[in-house]
Coordinates of C-alpha atoms in Angstrom, one line a residue:
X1 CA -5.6 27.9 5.0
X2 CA -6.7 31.3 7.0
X3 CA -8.0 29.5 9.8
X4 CA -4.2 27.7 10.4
X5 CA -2.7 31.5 9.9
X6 CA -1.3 31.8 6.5
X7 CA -1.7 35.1 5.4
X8 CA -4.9 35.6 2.1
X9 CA -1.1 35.5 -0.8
X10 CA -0.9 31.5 0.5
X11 CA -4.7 31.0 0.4
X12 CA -4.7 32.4 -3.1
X13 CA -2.1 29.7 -4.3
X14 CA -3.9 27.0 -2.5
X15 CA -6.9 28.2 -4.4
X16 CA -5.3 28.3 -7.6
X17 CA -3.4 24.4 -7.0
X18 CA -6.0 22.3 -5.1
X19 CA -7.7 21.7 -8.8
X20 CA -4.1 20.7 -10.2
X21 CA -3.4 18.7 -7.1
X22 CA -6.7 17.0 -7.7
X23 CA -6.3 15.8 -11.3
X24 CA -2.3 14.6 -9.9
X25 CA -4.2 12.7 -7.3
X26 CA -7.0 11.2 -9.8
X27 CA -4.5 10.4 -12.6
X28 CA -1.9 8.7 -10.2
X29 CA -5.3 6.6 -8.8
X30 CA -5.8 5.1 -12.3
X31 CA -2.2 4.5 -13.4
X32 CA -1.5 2.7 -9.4
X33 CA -4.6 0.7 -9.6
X34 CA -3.6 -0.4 -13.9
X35 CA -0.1 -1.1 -12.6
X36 CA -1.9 -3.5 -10.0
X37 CA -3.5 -4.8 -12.4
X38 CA -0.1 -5.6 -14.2
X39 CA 1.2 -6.9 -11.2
X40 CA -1.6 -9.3 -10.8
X41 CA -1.5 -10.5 -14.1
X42 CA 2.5 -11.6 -13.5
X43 CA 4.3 -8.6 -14.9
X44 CA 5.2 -6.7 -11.6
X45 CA 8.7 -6.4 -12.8
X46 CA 7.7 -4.1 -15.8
X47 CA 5.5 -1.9 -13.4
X48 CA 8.2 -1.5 -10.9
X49 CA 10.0 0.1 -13.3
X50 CA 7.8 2.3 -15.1
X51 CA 6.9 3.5 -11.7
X52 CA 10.7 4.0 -11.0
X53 CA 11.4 5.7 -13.8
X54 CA 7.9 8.0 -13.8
X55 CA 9.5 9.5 -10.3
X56 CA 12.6 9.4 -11.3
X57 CA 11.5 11.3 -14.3
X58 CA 8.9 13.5 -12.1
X59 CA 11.4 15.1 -10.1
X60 CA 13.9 15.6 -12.4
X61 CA 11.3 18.3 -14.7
X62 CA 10.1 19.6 -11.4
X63 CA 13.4 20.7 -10.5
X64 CA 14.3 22.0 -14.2
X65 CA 11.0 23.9 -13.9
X66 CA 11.5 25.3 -10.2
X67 CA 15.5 25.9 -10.6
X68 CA 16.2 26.7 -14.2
X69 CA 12.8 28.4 -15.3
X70 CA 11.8 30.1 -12.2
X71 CA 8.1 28.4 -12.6
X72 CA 5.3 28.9 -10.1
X73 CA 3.7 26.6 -8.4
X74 CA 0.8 26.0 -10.8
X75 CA 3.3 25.2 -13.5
X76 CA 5.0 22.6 -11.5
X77 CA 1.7 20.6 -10.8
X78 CA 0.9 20.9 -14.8
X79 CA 4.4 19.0 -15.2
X80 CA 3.3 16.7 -12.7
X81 CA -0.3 15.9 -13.8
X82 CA 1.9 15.9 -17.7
X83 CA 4.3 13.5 -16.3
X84 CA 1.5 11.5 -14.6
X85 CA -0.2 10.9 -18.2
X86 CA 2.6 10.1 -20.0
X87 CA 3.2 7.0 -17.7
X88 CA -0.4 5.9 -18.0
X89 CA -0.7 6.2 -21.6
X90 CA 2.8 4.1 -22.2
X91 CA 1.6 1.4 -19.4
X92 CA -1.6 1.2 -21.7
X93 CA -0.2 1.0 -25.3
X94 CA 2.8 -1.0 -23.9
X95 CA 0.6 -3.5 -22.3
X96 CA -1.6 -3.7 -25.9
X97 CA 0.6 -4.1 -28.1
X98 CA 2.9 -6.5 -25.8
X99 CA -0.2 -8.7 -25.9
X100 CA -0.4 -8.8 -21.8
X101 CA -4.3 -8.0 -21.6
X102 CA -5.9 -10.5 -23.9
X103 CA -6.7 -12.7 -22.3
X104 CA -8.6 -10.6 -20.0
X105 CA -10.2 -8.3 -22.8
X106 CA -13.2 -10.0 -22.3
X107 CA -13.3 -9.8 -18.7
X108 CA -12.4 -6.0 -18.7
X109 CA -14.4 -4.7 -21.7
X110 CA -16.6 -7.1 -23.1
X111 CA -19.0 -7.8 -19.8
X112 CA -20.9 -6.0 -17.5
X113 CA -19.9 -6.8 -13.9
X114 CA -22.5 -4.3 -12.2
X115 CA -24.8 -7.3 -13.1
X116 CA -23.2 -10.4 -11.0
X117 CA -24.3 -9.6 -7.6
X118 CA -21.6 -11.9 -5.7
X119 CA -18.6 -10.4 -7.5
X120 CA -20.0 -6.8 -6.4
X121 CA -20.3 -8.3 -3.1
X122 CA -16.9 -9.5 -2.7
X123 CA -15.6 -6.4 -4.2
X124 CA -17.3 -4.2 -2.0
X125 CA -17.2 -6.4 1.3
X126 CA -13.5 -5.7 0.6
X127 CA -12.8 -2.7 -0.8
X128 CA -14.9 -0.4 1.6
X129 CA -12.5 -1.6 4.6
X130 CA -9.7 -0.8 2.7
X131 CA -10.9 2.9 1.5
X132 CA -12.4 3.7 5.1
X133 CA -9.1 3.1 6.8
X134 CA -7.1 5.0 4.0
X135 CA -9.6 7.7 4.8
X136 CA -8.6 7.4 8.3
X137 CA -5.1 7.3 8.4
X138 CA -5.3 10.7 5.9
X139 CA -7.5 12.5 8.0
X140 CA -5.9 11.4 11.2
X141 CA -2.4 13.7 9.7
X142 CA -4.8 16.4 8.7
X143 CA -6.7 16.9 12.0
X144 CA -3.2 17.0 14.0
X145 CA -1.8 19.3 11.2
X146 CA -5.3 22.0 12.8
X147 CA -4.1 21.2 16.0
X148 CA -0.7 22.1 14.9
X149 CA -2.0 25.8 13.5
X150 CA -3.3 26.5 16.9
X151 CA -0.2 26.5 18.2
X152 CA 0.5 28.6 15.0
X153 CA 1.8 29.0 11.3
X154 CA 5.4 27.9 12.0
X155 CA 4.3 25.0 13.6
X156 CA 1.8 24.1 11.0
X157 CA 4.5 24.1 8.3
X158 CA 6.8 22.0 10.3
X159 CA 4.2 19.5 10.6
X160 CA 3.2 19.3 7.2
X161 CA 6.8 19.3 6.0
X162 CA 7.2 16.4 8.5
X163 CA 4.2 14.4 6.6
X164 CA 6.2 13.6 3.7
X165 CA 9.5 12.5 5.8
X166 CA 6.6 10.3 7.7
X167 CA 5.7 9.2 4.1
X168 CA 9.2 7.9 3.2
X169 CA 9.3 6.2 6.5
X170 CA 5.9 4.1 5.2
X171 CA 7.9 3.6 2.0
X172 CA 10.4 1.0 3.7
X173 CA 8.3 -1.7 4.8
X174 CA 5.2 -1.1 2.6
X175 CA 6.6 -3.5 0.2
X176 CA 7.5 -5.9 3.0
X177 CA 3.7 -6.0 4.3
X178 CA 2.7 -6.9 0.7
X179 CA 4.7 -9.3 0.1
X180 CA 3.9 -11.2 3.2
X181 CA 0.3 -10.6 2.4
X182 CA 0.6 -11.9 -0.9
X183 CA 2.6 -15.0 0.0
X184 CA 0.2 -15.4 3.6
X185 CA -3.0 -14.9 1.3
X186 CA -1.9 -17.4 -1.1
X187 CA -0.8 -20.2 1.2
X188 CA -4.1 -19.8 3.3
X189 CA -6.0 -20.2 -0.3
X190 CA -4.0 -23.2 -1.3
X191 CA -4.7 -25.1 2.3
X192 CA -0.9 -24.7 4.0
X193 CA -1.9 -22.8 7.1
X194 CA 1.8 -23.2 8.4
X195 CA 3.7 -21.9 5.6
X196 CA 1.3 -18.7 5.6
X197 CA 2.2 -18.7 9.7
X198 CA 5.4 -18.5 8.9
X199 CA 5.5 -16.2 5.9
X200 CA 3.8 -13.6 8.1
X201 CA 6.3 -14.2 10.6
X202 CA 9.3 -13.6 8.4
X203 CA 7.8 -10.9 6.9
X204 CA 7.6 -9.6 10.6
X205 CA 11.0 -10.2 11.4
X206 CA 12.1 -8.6 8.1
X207 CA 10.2 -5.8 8.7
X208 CA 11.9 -5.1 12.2
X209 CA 15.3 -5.6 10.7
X210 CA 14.2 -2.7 8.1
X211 CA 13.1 -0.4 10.3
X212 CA 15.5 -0.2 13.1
X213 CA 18.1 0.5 9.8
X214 CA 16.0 3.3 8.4
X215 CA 15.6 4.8 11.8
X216 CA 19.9 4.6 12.2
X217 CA 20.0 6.0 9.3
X218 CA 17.3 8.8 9.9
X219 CA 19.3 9.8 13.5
X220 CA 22.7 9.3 11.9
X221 CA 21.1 12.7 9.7
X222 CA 19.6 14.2 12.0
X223 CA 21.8 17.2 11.6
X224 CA 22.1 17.8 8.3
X225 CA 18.2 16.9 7.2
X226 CA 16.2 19.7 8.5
X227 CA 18.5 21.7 6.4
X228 CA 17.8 20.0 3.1
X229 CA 13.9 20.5 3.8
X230 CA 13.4 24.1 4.3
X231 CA 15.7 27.3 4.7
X232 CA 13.7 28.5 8.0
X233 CA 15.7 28.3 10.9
X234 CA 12.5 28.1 13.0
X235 CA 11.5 25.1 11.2
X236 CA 14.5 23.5 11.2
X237 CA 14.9 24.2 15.0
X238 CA 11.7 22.5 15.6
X239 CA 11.9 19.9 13.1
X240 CA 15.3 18.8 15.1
X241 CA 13.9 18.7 18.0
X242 CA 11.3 16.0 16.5
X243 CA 13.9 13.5 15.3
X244 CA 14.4 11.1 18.2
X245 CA 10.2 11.0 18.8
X246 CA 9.8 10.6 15.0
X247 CA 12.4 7.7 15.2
X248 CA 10.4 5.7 17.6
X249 CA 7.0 6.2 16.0
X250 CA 8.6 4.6 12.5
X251 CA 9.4 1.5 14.7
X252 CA 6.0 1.2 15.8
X253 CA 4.5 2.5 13.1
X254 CA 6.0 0.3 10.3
X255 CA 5.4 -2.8 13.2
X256 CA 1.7 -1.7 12.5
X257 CA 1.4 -1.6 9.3
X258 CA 3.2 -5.0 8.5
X259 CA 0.6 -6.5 10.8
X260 CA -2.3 -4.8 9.2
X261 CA -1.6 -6.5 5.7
X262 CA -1.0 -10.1 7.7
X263 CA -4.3 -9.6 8.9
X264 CA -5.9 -8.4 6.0
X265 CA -4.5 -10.7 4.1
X266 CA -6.1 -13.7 6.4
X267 CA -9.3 -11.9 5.1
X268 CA -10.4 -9.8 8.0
X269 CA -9.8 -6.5 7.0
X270 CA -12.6 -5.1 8.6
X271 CA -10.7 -6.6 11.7
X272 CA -7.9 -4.8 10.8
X273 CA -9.6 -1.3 9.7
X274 CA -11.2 -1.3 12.5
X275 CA -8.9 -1.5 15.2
X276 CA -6.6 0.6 13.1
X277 CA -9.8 3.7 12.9
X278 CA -10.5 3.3 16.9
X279 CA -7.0 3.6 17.8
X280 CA -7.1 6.9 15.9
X281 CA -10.2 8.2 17.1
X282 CA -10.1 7.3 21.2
X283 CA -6.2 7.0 21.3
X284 CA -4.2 9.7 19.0
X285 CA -6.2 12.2 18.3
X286 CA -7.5 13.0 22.0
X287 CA -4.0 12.5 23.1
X288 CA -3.6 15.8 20.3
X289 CA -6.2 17.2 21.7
X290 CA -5.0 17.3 25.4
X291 CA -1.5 18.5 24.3
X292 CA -2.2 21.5 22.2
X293 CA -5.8 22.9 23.3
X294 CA -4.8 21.8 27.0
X295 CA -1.5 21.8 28.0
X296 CA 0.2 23.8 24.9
X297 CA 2.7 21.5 24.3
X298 CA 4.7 22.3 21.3
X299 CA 4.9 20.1 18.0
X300 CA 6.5 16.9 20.7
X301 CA 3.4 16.4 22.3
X302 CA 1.4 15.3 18.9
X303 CA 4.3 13.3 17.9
X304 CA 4.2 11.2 21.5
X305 CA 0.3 11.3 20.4
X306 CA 1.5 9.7 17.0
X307 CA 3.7 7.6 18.4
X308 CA 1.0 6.3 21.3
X309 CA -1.4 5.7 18.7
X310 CA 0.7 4.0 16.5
X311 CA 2.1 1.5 19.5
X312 CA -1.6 0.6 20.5
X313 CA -2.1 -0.2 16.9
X314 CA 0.5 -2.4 16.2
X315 CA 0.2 -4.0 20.0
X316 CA -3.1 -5.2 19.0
X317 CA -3.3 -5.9 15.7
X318 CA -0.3 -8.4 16.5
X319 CA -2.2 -9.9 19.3
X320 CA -5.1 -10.7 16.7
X321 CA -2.4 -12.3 14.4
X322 CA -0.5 -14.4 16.7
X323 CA -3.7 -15.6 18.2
X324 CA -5.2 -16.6 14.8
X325 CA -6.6 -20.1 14.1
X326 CA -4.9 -20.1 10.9
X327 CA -6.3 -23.8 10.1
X328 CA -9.8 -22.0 10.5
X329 CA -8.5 -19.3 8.2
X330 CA -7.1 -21.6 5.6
X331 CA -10.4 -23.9 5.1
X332 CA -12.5 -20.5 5.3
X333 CA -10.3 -18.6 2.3
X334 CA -10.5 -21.9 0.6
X335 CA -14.1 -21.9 0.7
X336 CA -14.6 -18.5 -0.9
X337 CA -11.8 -19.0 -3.5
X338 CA -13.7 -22.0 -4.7
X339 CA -17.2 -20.1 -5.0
X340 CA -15.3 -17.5 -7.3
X341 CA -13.1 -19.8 -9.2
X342 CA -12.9 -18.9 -12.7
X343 CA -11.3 -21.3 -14.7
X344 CA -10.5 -20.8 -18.7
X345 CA -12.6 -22.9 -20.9
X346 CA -9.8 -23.8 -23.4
X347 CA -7.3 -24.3 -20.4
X348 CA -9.9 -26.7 -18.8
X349 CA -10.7 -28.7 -21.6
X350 CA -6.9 -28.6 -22.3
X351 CA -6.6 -30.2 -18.9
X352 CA -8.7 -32.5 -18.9
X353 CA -7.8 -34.2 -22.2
X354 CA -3.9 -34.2 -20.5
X355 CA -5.2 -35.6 -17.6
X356 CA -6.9 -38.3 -19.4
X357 CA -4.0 -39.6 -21.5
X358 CA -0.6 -38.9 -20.0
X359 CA 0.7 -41.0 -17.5
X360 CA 2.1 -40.1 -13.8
X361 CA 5.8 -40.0 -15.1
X362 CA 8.0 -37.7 -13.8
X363 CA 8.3 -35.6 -17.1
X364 CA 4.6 -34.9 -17.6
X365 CA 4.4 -33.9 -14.3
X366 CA 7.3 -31.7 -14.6
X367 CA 5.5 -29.8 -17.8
X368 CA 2.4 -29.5 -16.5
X369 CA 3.8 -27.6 -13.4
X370 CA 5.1 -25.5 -15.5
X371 CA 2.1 -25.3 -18.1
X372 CA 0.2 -24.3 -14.4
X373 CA 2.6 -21.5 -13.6
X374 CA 2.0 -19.9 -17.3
X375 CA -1.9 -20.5 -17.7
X376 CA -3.9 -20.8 -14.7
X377 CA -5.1 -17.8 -12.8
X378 CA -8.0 -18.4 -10.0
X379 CA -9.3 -15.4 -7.6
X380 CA -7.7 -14.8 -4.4
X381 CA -10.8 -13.4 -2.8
X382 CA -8.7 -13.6 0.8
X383 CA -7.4 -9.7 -0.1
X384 CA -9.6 -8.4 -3.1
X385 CA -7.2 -9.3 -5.8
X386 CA -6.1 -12.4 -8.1
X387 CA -2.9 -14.2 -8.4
X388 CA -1.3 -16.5 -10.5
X389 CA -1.2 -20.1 -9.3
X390 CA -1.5 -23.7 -10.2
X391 CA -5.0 -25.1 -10.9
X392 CA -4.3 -28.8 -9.5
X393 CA -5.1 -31.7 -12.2
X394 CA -7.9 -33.7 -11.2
X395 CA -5.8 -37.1 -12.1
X396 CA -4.4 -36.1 -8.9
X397 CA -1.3 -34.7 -9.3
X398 CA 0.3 -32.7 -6.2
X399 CA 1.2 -29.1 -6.5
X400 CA 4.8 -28.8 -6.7
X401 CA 6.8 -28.5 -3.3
X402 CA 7.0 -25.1 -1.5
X403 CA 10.4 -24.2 -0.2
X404 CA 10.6 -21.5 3.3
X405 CA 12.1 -18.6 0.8
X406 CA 9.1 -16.9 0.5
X407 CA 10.5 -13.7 -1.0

């Protein structure tokens, strides 16, 4: 905090909130990564809103705490990390007593997976893509925010406050790009290489729809938002002079992001994490380097080197996609969802006995797609996560038809 000029009164307060900032962080980790869990398990609408109503809820005490009660800034991450626990503990008990985990109680609590060397594999083979290029795309902000303090404290803040309005552009089409990885993943696993083409397409052209809205909308504001974010006229002065670069980068940006959860989700995240970490390293963050060290270019010149980065992201990480062998894909995903298959005892034995006996009338057929859609989960080890689909009956019955609404 010294180092990007703010005087030792702001590097107090940092002192005194990174350790409340850190348990925000940690508890928000847990209850994100349960309501996954929830999500998985074919109860997304519940999590959506809990986690609706936990920020609805968060910034409504913050702002009785700031605006009413005068509180510090300590105080307002103590309501946050408060807030943050409440939500977890209700997900929990809710999900307990709803009956939504039993199923999996055994899995969760009543074996050791440290011991099955394949599933830590898979775990791992996917998870240390995902948390590298998280990494990344964190510490690429916080590197251009040092390069922002040399060019000194006012520009510093404006940068940081610009994170968070860079955040809410992320916000619009995350849930696009998982969507479309969900619905791409899960066609790939179930052998229909040209419905997950076109799901990732669609959730492409969705995605570009979104974001040339969102960037109308942030221009048509332009004026007034600056304003709303701080009380500086310095910052607002430079903030406004950011808008038109900052509404460029969201199209490439968002563009980028949608194509990194297509091609994660076609199980090449390393792929994906990689080209995203080298376009940060030898693209953006020399770009920021030459502008502020160099040429002392004010807060523009990282945005173009945002901007630059992001568009050599997306430009290649859309290349990969459109030039994917997705019959390849399909057979390869295939492969590793049938080594990891895990298949309920009871539900198989169920199965089979149904297969044996019923007939291929239309009505039997008819209840045990739905029995599929209620019973069956197998791991979807194309993106790390499992979803809820038909196990096929080995009389030979077809998985019902799949329709081009994929959302």
């Amino acid at each position: 905090i010294l180092f990007m000029g703010f005087s030792k009164n702001v590097a107090a307060l940092s002192q005194e909130w990174v350790w409340v900032g850190i348990s925000i962080d940690v508890i928000r980790g847990i209850n994100e990564a349960y309501g996954d869990f929830l999500e998985v398990v074919d109860k997304e609408e519940y999590a959506n809103i809990m986690t609706c109503l936990s920020y609805v809820l968060d910034v409504g005490m913050v702002a009785l705490f700031a605006i009413k009660l005068q509180s510090g800034l300590v105080v307002l991450g103590l309501v946050m990390v408060t807030n943050a626990a409440l939500f977890f503990s209700l997900n929990v008990i809710v999900s307990i007593k709803m009956g939504w985990i039993r199923r999996f109680e055994h899995g969760l609590f009543g074996t050791f997976a440290l011991r099955d060397g394949d599933v830590v594999k898979d775990v791992v083979k996917t998870a240390v893509p995902l948390a590298f290029g998280s990494l990344m795309g964190y510490a690429e902000w916080e590197v251009l925010t040092i390069f922002a303090a040399i060019l000194g404290p006012a520009e510093a803040a404006t940068w940081a406050i610009l994170g968070f309005v860079w955040d809410v552009f992320e916000s619009t089409t995350e849930a696009i790009g998982d969507a479309g990885e969900v619905r791409c993943a899960y066609q790939l696993g179930k052998g229909r290489p040209e419905l997950a083409k076109l799901a990732s397409y669609k959730s492409i052209l969705i995605a570009s729809i979104m974001t040339v809205l969102v960037s109308g909308i942030f221009l048509a504001i332009s004026n007034v938002l600056p304003s709303l974010l701080t009380y500086d006229e310095t910052i607002q002065g430079m903030m406004a002079e950011l808008v038109p670069l900052v509404a460029v980068g969201n199209v490439t940006m968002n563009m980028g992001m949608v194509c990194w959860a297509l091609v994660g989700a076609q199980a090449r995240y390393h792929l994906a994490t990689s080209i995203a970490s080298i376009s940060s390293l030898l693209v953006t963050i020399p770009i920021g380097v030459i502008v502020t060290v160099w040429l002392k270019i004010n807060l523009q010149g990282l945005a173009f080197a945002v901007v630059v980065g992001d568009n050599v992201t997306a430009t290649l990480l859309s290349t990969f996609l459109f030039m994917s062998d997705w019959e390849h894909l399909s057979k390869k995903i295939q492969e590793r969802v049938a080594a990891g298959q895990i298949i309920d005892d009871s539900s198989s034995s169920s199965s089979s006995s149904s297969s044996s006996s019923s007939s291929s009338s239309s009505s039997s057929s008819s209840s045990f797609e739905r029995s599929c859609d209620k019973e069956d989960y197998v791991h979807k080890a194309s993106i790390g996560k499992s979803v809820s689909i038909g196990a096929e009956e080995t009389g030979g019955t077809q998985s019902p038809p799949i329709t081009n609404n994929f959302l």
